[in-house]
CSV table of C-alpha atoms in Angstrom, one decimal:
chain,number,residue,atom,x,y,z
A,1,UNK,CA,0.0,0.0,0.0
A,2,UNK,CA,1.3,3.5,-0.9
A,3,UNK,CA,0.6,6.6,1.3
A,4,UNK,CA,-1.1,9.2,-0.9
A,5,UNK,CA,1.0,12.3,-1.4
A,6,UNK,CA,-1.9,14.4,0.0
A,7,UNK,CA,-1.2,12.8,3.4
A,8,UNK,CA,2.3,14.2,3.5
A,9,UNK,CA,1.1,17.5,2.2
A,10,UNK,CA,-0.5,18.2,5.5
A,11,UNK,CA,3.0,18.6,7.0
A,12,UNK,CA,3.7,22.3,7.6
A,13,UNK,CA,7.5,22.6,8.0
A,14,UNK,CA,7.4,26.1,9.5
A,15,UNK,CA,4.8,25.1,12.0
A,16,UNK,CA,6.7,21.9,12.8
A,17,UNK,CA,9.9,23.8,13.6
A,18,UNK,CA,8.1,26.3,15.8
A,19,UNK,CA,6.5,23.4,17.7
A,20,UNK,CA,9.9,21.8,18.2
A,21,UNK,CA,11.3,25.2,19.4
A,22,UNK,CA,8.5,25.6,21.9
A,23,UNK,CA,9.6,22.3,23.5
A,24,UNK,CA,13.3,23.2,23.5
A,25,UNK,CA,12.5,26.5,25.2
A,26,UNK,CA,11.2,24.7,28.3
A,27,UNK,CA,14.0,23.8,30.6
A,28,UNK,CA,13.3,20.2,31.5
A,29,UNK,CA,16.8,19.3,32.7
A,30,UNK,CA,16.7,16.3,35.0
A,31,UNK,CA,17.1,16.7,37.8
A,32,UNK,CA,14.6,18.1,38.8
A,33,UNK,CA,12.8,17.4,35.5
A,34,UNK,CA,10.0,20.0,35.1
A,35,UNK,CA,8.4,17.6,32.6
A,36,UNK,CA,4.9,18.7,33.4
A,37,UNK,CA,5.6,22.0,31.7
A,38,UNK,CA,6.7,20.2,28.5
A,39,UNK,CA,3.5,18.1,28.7
A,40,UNK,CA,1.4,21.3,29.1
A,41,UNK,CA,2.9,22.9,26.0
A,42,UNK,CA,2.1,19.8,24.0
A,43,UNK,CA,-1.4,19.7,25.5
A,44,UNK,CA,-2.1,23.3,24.7
A,45,UNK,CA,-0.8,22.9,21.1
A,46,UNK,CA,-3.1,19.9,20.5
A,47,UNK,CA,-6.2,21.5,22.1
A,48,UNK,CA,-7.7,22.6,18.7
A,49,UNK,CA,-7.4,19.1,17.3
A,50,UNK,CA,-9.6,16.0,17.9
A,51,UNK,CA,-6.7,14.0,19.4
A,52,UNK,CA,-7.4,12.8,22.9
A,53,UNK,CA,-4.8,14.3,25.3
A,54,UNK,CA,-4.4,13.2,28.9
A,55,UNK,CA,-1.8,14.5,31.4
A,56,UNK,CA,-0.9,12.2,34.3
A,57,UNK,CA,0.4,14.5,37.1
A,58,UNK,CA,3.1,12.7,39.0
A,59,UNK,CA,3.6,15.5,41.5
A,60,UNK,CA,6.6,17.8,42.0
A,61,UNK,CA,6.1,19.4,38.6
A,62,UNK,CA,6.5,16.1,36.9
A,63,UNK,CA,4.0,14.4,34.5
A,64,UNK,CA,3.5,11.8,31.8
A,65,UNK,CA,1.5,12.6,28.8
A,66,UNK,CA,-0.8,10.4,26.6
A,67,UNK,CA,-1.9,11.5,23.1
A,68,UNK,CA,-4.3,9.0,21.5
A,69,UNK,CA,-5.5,9.0,17.9
A,70,UNK,CA,-9.3,9.1,17.5
A,71,UNK,CA,-11.5,7.0,15.3
A,72,UNK,CA,-10.0,3.6,16.0
A,73,UNK,CA,-12.3,0.7,15.2
A,74,UNK,CA,-10.5,-1.8,17.5
A,75,UNK,CA,-7.7,-2.3,20.0
A,76,UNK,CA,-6.6,-5.5,18.3
A,77,UNK,CA,-3.5,-3.7,17.1
A,78,UNK,CA,-2.2,-1.0,19.5
A,79,UNK,CA,0.8,0.9,18.5
A,80,UNK,CA,2.8,2.9,21.1
A,81,UNK,CA,5.0,5.9,20.1
A,82,UNK,CA,7.3,6.5,23.0
A,83,UNK,CA,9.5,9.5,23.9
A,84,UNK,CA,10.8,11.1,27.1
A,85,UNK,CA,10.3,14.8,28.1
A,86,UNK,CA,13.3,15.4,30.2
A,87,UNK,CA,16.9,16.2,29.2
A,88,UNK,CA,20.4,16.0,30.7
A,89,UNK,CA,22.0,19.2,32.1
A,90,UNK,CA,23.7,21.6,29.7
A,91,UNK,CA,27.2,21.0,31.1
A,92,UNK,CA,29.9,23.5,32.1
A,93,UNK,CA,31.2,24.2,28.6
A,94,UNK,CA,29.8,27.4,27.1
A,95,UNK,CA,27.4,26.9,24.2
A,96,UNK,CA,27.7,28.8,20.9
A,97,UNK,CA,23.9,29.1,20.9
A,98,UNK,CA,21.6,29.5,24.0
A,99,UNK,CA,20.7,25.9,24.8
A,100,UNK,CA,17.1,26.8,25.5
A,101,UNK,CA,16.6,29.0,22.4
A,102,UNK,CA,15.8,26.5,19.7
A,103,UNK,CA,17.8,28.7,17.3
A,104,UNK,CA,17.7,27.8,13.6
A,105,UNK,CA,20.9,28.1,11.7
A,106,UNK,CA,20.7,26.7,8.2
A,107,UNK,CA,19.4,23.2,8.3
A,108,UNK,CA,19.9,22.8,12.0
A,109,UNK,CA,17.9,23.6,15.2
A,110,UNK,CA,20.1,24.0,18.2
A,111,UNK,CA,19.3,23.4,21.9
A,112,UNK,CA,19.4,21.0,24.7
A,113,UNK,CA,17.2,18.1,23.8
A,114,UNK,CA,17.1,18.7,20.1
A,115,UNK,CA,18.7,15.3,19.5
A,116,UNK,CA,17.9,13.6,22.8
A,117,UNK,CA,15.0,13.7,22.3
A,118,UNK,CA,12.6,16.5,21.9
A,119,UNK,CA,12.9,16.3,18.1
A,120,UNK,CA,11.7,12.7,18.3
A,121,UNK,CA,8.9,13.7,20.7
A,122,UNK,CA,7.8,16.5,18.4
A,123,UNK,CA,7.9,14.3,15.3
A,124,UNK,CA,5.7,11.7,16.9
A,125,UNK,CA,3.2,14.2,18.2
A,126,UNK,CA,3.1,16.0,14.8
A,127,UNK,CA,2.6,12.8,12.9
A,128,UNK,CA,-0.6,12.2,14.8
A,129,UNK,CA,-1.7,15.8,14.4
A,130,UNK,CA,-1.1,15.7,10.6
A,131,UNK,CA,-2.8,12.3,10.1
A,132,UNK,CA,-5.8,13.7,12.0
A,133,UNK,CA,-5.6,16.9,9.9
A,134,UNK,CA,-5.7,14.7,6.7
A,135,UNK,CA,-8.8,12.9,8.0
A,136,UNK,CA,-7.1,9.5,8.1
A,137,UNK,CA,-9.2,6.9,9.9
A,138,UNK,CA,-7.2,4.0,11.3
A,139,UNK,CA,-8.5,0.5,12.1
A,140,UNK,CA,-6.3,0.2,15.2
A,141,UNK,CA,-5.0,2.5,17.9
A,142,UNK,CA,-1.9,4.6,17.9
A,143,UNK,CA,-0.9,6.5,21.1
A,144,UNK,CA,2.0,8.7,21.9
A,145,UNK,CA,3.4,8.3,25.5
A,146,UNK,CA,5.7,11.0,26.7
A,147,UNK,CA,7.4,10.2,30.0
A,148,UNK,CA,9.2,11.9,32.8
A,149,UNK,CA,12.6,10.8,34.1
A,150,UNK,CA,14.1,8.6,31.5
A,151,UNK,CA,17.5,10.3,31.7
A,152,UNK,CA,17.9,9.2,35.4
A,153,UNK,CA,15.9,6.1,36.3
A,154,UNK,CA,13.0,5.6,33.9
A,155,UNK,CA,10.7,7.0,36.6
A,156,UNK,CA,7.9,7.9,34.2
A,157,UNK,CA,7.9,4.6,32.3
A,158,UNK,CA,7.9,2.7,35.6
A,159,UNK,CA,4.7,4.6,36.6
A,160,UNK,CA,3.1,3.7,33.2
A,161,UNK,CA,3.9,0.0,33.8
A,162,UNK,CA,2.8,0.2,37.4
A,163,UNK,CA,-0.6,1.7,36.4
A,164,UNK,CA,-1.1,-0.7,33.5
A,165,UNK,CA,-1.6,2.3,31.2
A,166,UNK,CA,-0.3,0.7,28.0
A,167,UNK,CA,-1.0,-3.0,28.7
A,168,UNK,CA,-2.9,-3.3,25.4
A,169,UNK,CA,0.2,-2.4,23.3
A,170,UNK,CA,1.1,-4.8,20.5
A,171,UNK,CA,4.1,-2.9,19.1
A,172,UNK,CA,6.5,-0.1,20.3
A,173,UNK,CA,8.4,2.6,18.6
A,174,UNK,CA,10.9,4.7,20.5
A,175,UNK,CA,12.1,8.0,18.8
A,176,UNK,CA,15.5,8.1,20.6
A,177,UNK,CA,18.3,9.5,18.3
A,178,UNK,CA,19.1,7.1,15.4
A,179,UNK,CA,19.6,9.6,12.5
A,180,UNK,CA,16.5,8.0,11.0
A,181,UNK,CA,18.2,4.6,10.9
A,182,UNK,CA,16.6,1.5,12.4
A,183,UNK,CA,17.7,0.0,15.7
A,184,UNK,CA,16.1,-3.2,16.9
A,185,UNK,CA,18.3,-3.8,19.9
A,186,UNK,CA,20.0,-1.8,22.7
A,187,UNK,CA,22.1,-2.5,25.7
A,188,UNK,CA,21.0,-2.5,29.3
A,189,UNK,CA,22.8,-1.1,32.2
A,190,UNK,CA,23.9,-1.8,35.8
A,191,UNK,CA,25.2,1.3,37.6
A,192,UNK,CA,27.0,0.6,40.9
A,193,UNK,CA,28.2,2.9,43.7
A,194,UNK,CA,31.0,1.3,45.7
A,195,UNK,CA,32.1,2.9,48.9
A,196,UNK,CA,35.2,1.9,50.9
A,197,UNK,CA,35.7,2.9,54.5
A,198,UNK,CA,39.1,3.0,56.2
A,199,UNK,CA,40.6,4.8,59.2
A,200,UNK,CA,41.6,8.5,59.4
A,201,UNK,CA,45.0,9.6,60.6
A,202,UNK,CA,47.4,12.4,60.3
A,203,UNK,CA,48.9,12.6,56.8
A,204,UNK,CA,52.4,12.5,58.2
A,205,UNK,CA,51.7,9.1,59.8
A,206,UNK,CA,49.8,7.1,57.1
A,207,UNK,CA,50.8,3.8,58.8
A,208,UNK,CA,48.4,4.8,61.7
A,209,UNK,CA,45.4,4.9,59.3
A,210,UNK,CA,43.7,2.8,56.6
A,211,UNK,CA,43.6,4.7,53.3
A,212,UNK,CA,40.2,4.2,51.7
A,213,UNK,CA,41.5,5.6,48.4
A,214,UNK,CA,44.2,3.0,48.2
A,215,UNK,CA,41.6,0.3,48.7
A,216,UNK,CA,39.6,1.7,45.7
A,217,UNK,CA,42.8,2.0,43.7
A,218,UNK,CA,43.5,-1.7,44.2
A,219,UNK,CA,39.9,-2.5,43.2
A,220,UNK,CA,40.3,-0.4,40.0
A,221,UNK,CA,43.5,-2.3,39.1
A,222,UNK,CA,41.8,-5.6,39.7
A,223,UNK,CA,38.8,-4.6,37.7
A,224,UNK,CA,40.9,-4.1,34.6
A,225,UNK,CA,41.3,-7.9,34.3
A,226,UNK,CA,37.6,-8.7,35.0
A,227,UNK,CA,36.1,-10.9,32.3
A,228,UNK,CA,32.4,-11.0,31.6
A,229,UNK,CA,30.6,-14.3,31.0
A,230,UNK,CA,28.6,-13.8,27.9
A,231,UNK,CA,27.9,-14.8,24.3
A,232,UNK,CA,28.5,-11.9,21.8
A,233,UNK,CA,25.3,-10.4,20.5
A,234,UNK,CA,25.1,-10.1,16.6
A,235,UNK,CA,24.0,-6.4,16.8
A,236,UNK,CA,25.3,-5.2,20.2
A,237,UNK,CA,28.6,-7.0,20.4
A,238,UNK,CA,30.2,-7.0,23.8
A,239,UNK,CA,29.3,-5.7,27.3
A,240,UNK,CA,31.4,-2.8,28.6
A,241,UNK,CA,32.4,-1.3,31.9
A,242,UNK,CA,33.3,2.3,32.7
A,243,UNK,CA,34.5,4.0,35.9
A,244,UNK,CA,32.4,7.2,35.9
A,245,UNK,CA,33.2,9.0,39.1
A,246,UNK,CA,35.6,8.8,42.0
A,247,UNK,CA,35.5,10.8,45.2
A,248,UNK,CA,37.6,10.6,48.3
A,249,UNK,CA,39.5,12.4,51.0
A,250,UNK,CA,38.9,15.6,52.9
A,251,UNK,CA,42.3,17.3,53.1
A,252,UNK,CA,45.9,16.8,51.8
A,253,UNK,CA,47.3,16.1,55.2
A,254,UNK,CA,44.6,13.6,56.3
A,255,UNK,CA,44.5,9.9,55.6
A,256,UNK,CA,41.2,9.4,53.8
A,257,UNK,CA,38.7,7.2,55.6
A,258,UNK,CA,36.2,7.0,52.8
A,259,UNK,CA,36.3,6.8,49.0
A,260,UNK,CA,33.4,6.4,46.6
A,261,UNK,CA,33.4,5.2,43.0
A,262,UNK,CA,30.6,4.6,40.4
A,263,UNK,CA,30.6,2.1,37.7
A,264,UNK,CA,28.6,2.1,34.4
A,265,UNK,CA,28.2,-1.5,33.2
A,266,UNK,CA,26.4,-1.9,29.8
A,267,UNK,CA,24.9,-5.3,29.3
A,268,UNK,CA,23.7,-7.4,26.4
A,269,UNK,CA,20.8,-9.9,26.1
A,270,UNK,CA,21.5,-13.1,27.8
A,271,UNK,CA,23.8,-11.8,30.6
A,272,UNK,CA,23.1,-12.4,34.2
A,273,UNK,CA,23.3,-9.1,36.1
A,274,UNK,CA,23.1,-10.9,39.5
A,275,UNK,CA,26.2,-12.8,38.6
A,276,UNK,CA,28.0,-9.6,37.6
A,277,UNK,CA,27.0,-8.0,40.9
A,278,UNK,CA,28.2,-11.0,42.8
A,279,UNK,CA,31.5,-11.0,40.9
A,280,UNK,CA,32.1,-7.3,41.7
A,281,UNK,CA,31.2,-7.9,45.4
A,282,UNK,CA,33.6,-10.8,45.7
A,283,UNK,CA,36.3,-8.7,44.2
A,284,UNK,CA,35.9,-5.7,46.6
A,285,UNK,CA,35.3,-8.1,49.5
A,286,UNK,CA,38.7,-9.8,49.1
A,287,UNK,CA,40.5,-6.5,48.7
A,288,UNK,CA,38.8,-5.0,51.8
A,289,UNK,CA,39.8,-8.0,53.9
A,290,UNK,CA,43.4,-7.5,52.9
A,291,UNK,CA,43.3,-3.8,53.6
A,292,UNK,CA,41.3,-4.2,56.9
A,293,UNK,CA,38.6,-1.8,55.5
A,294,UNK,CA,34.9,-2.2,55.0
A,295,UNK,CA,32.8,-1.5,51.9
A,296,UNK,CA,29.2,-1.0,50.7
A,297,UNK,CA,27.8,-1.7,47.2
A,298,UNK,CA,24.6,0.1,46.1
A,299,UNK,CA,22.8,-0.4,42.8
A,300,UNK,CA,21.8,3.0,41.6
A,301,UNK,CA,20.4,2.1,38.2
A,302,UNK,CA,19.4,-1.2,36.5
A,303,UNK,CA,17.9,-1.3,33.0
A,304,UNK,CA,17.3,-4.3,30.9
A,305,UNK,CA,18.8,-4.8,27.4
A,306,UNK,CA,16.3,-5.0,24.5
A,307,UNK,CA,16.2,-7.0,21.3
A,308,UNK,CA,13.7,-7.8,18.6
A,309,UNK,CA,14.6,-10.3,15.9
A,310,UNK,CA,15.0,-8.8,12.5
A,311,UNK,CA,12.7,-11.5,11.1
A,312,UNK,CA,9.9,-10.3,13.3
A,313,UNK,CA,6.9,-9.1,11.2
A,314,UNK,CA,6.9,-5.7,12.8
A,315,UNK,CA,10.5,-5.1,11.9
A,316,UNK,CA,9.9,-6.3,8.4
A,317,UNK,CA,7.0,-3.9,8.1
A,318,UNK,CA,9.1,-1.0,9.5
A,319,UNK,CA,11.8,-1.7,6.9
A,320,UNK,CA,9.2,-1.8,4.1
A,321,UNK,CA,7.5,1.4,5.3
A,322,UNK,CA,10.8,3.3,4.8
A,323,UNK,CA,11.4,1.7,1.4
A,324,UNK,CA,7.9,2.2,0.1
A,325,UNK,CA,7.2,5.7,1.4
A,326,UNK,CA,10.6,7.4,1.9
A,327,UNK,CA,12.6,5.5,-0.7
A,328,UNK,CA,15.0,4.7,2.2
A,329,UNK,CA,16.8,1.5,2.9
A,330,UNK,CA,16.8,0.5,6.6
A,331,UNK,CA,19.1,-2.2,8.0
A,332,UNK,CA,18.4,-3.4,11.5
A,333,UNK,CA,21.2,-2.6,13.9
A,334,UNK,CA,21.9,-2.1,17.6
A,335,UNK,CA,22.9,0.8,19.8
A,336,UNK,CA,24.7,1.1,23.1
A,337,UNK,CA,22.4,3.5,25.0
A,338,UNK,CA,19.2,2.3,26.8
A,339,UNK,CA,15.7,3.7,26.5
A,340,UNK,CA,12.3,3.5,28.2
A,341,UNK,CA,11.9,0.2,26.3
A,342,UNK,CA,14.1,-1.3,29.1
A,343,UNK,CA,11.1,-0.7,31.3
A,344,UNK,CA,8.3,-1.5,28.9
A,345,UNK,CA,9.6,-4.6,27.1
A,346,UNK,CA,10.1,-7.0,30.1
A,347,UNK,CA,6.5,-6.2,31.0
A,348,UNK,CA,4.9,-6.1,27.6
A,349,UNK,CA,7.0,-8.5,25.6
A,350,UNK,CA,6.2,-6.9,22.3
A,351,UNK,CA,8.3,-6.1,19.1
A,352,UNK,CA,10.2,-2.8,19.5
A,353,UNK,CA,12.1,-0.6,17.2
A,354,UNK,CA,14.1,2.7,17.7
A,355,UNK,CA,13.8,5.4,15.0
A,356,UNK,CA,14.4,9.1,15.6
A,357,UNK,CA,15.8,12.1,13.8
A,358,UNK,CA,18.5,13.0,16.3
A,359,UNK,CA,22.2,12.0,15.9
A,360,UNK,CA,23.3,9.7,18.8
A,361,UNK,CA,26.8,11.2,18.8
A,362,UNK,CA,25.4,14.6,19.7
A,363,UNK,CA,23.4,13.4,22.7
A,364,UNK,CA,24.5,15.0,25.9
A,365,UNK,CA,27.0,17.2,24.0
A,366,UNK,CA,27.3,21.0,24.0
A,367,UNK,CA,25.8,22.7,20.9
A,368,UNK,CA,23.4,19.8,20.4
A,369,UNK,CA,21.3,20.1,17.3
A,370,UNK,CA,19.0,18.2,15.0
A,371,UNK,CA,18.9,18.5,11.2
A,372,UNK,CA,15.6,19.9,9.9
A,373,UNK,CA,15.4,17.6,6.9
A,374,UNK,CA,15.8,14.5,9.2
A,375,UNK,CA,13.2,15.9,11.6
A,376,UNK,CA,10.6,16.4,8.7
A,377,UNK,CA,11.5,12.9,7.3
A,378,UNK,CA,10.8,11.3,10.7
A,379,UNK,CA,7.3,12.9,10.8
A,380,UNK,CA,6.6,11.4,7.4
A,381,UNK,CA,7.9,8.0,8.6
A,382,UNK,CA,5.7,8.0,11.7
A,383,UNK,CA,2.7,8.9,9.7
A,384,UNK,CA,3.3,6.1,7.2
A,385,UNK,CA,4.2,3.5,9.8
A,386,UNK,CA,0.9,4.1,11.7
A,387,UNK,CA,-1.1,3.6,8.5
A,388,UNK,CA,0.9,0.5,7.4
A,389,UNK,CA,0.7,-1.2,10.8
A,390,UNK,CA,-2.8,-0.4,11.8
A,391,UNK,CA,-4.5,-0.1,8.4
A,392,UNK,CA,-7.1,2.5,7.2
A,393,UNK,CA,-10.8,2.0,7.8
């Protein structure tokens, strides 16, 4: 089936850019989030339409947003378009353009969240708006779900699952940055905070104390030789481990009695995170015994890896949608970041793809931007995919 050109003609590029800018101009840096304000901007924008918009207030100026396409004949097929409303901080490096301006320069819109992922959010919302403007009636249901807190702990998505708000879903699309390429798998994560406790003493008499930094140092050296137990994933390859932060000591002339380190472990399907945690604990336990110190391990984030087989019907349909309506060849691949699908997929067990206009390499970077032509192309794709998957009535 071919989407009629008249469907895409409802896209207004100037209007689309202005809508994206309105989202960027809301500071929704997490923490604290302020996602409710983003949700309210979308809600106000859609008020003149027939789309069903519901804001789920989570308190503390945080909210999830649900935008449901009208006219569905059945819930037999229920397509979820997913995006998060928060962003990471702007960082300490000075930006060339105000990160909350949404400034347009040539083919680019600049600002925090342009890539990750307000352009994806805007494209999905606009796809529903422009389908409705064209008078398209779908057999099944398509719903956009905008969540709070993805950048920290998946808070909003966890609330959606807890409340059973998308339990009817049969397929999921996440518009995280992919440069309009197709990702069908992403890694999970296990973030650990490890604290060692020693004994303070005067810096001139280190033998009288137990140096917590040295205990962490030995742990780091041992960690370098740690070997994961896993089978390489065809799209995601290997798991990784990164030492993200380290903090210890109070003064140059004091033996530090505490040191804290955080680890970012990225996992692939099939790995046992409990085993990884046990391995890490055994490692620090042995070192602590030798150094006569104590330790604590805290899990600060845990997200599941996600993978949908490229032979899945929904993946095949997603590839064909791009081929038939955008003249674009999509090849299923994987990505290292995690998404709200880490929360949804273990619960829903439905086929999932990632497709969004942002560039993954620009996520969390200063002078983040999205290319306008990719932004518009993604709107077209989300319009066509809804029609192809759900069918017209």
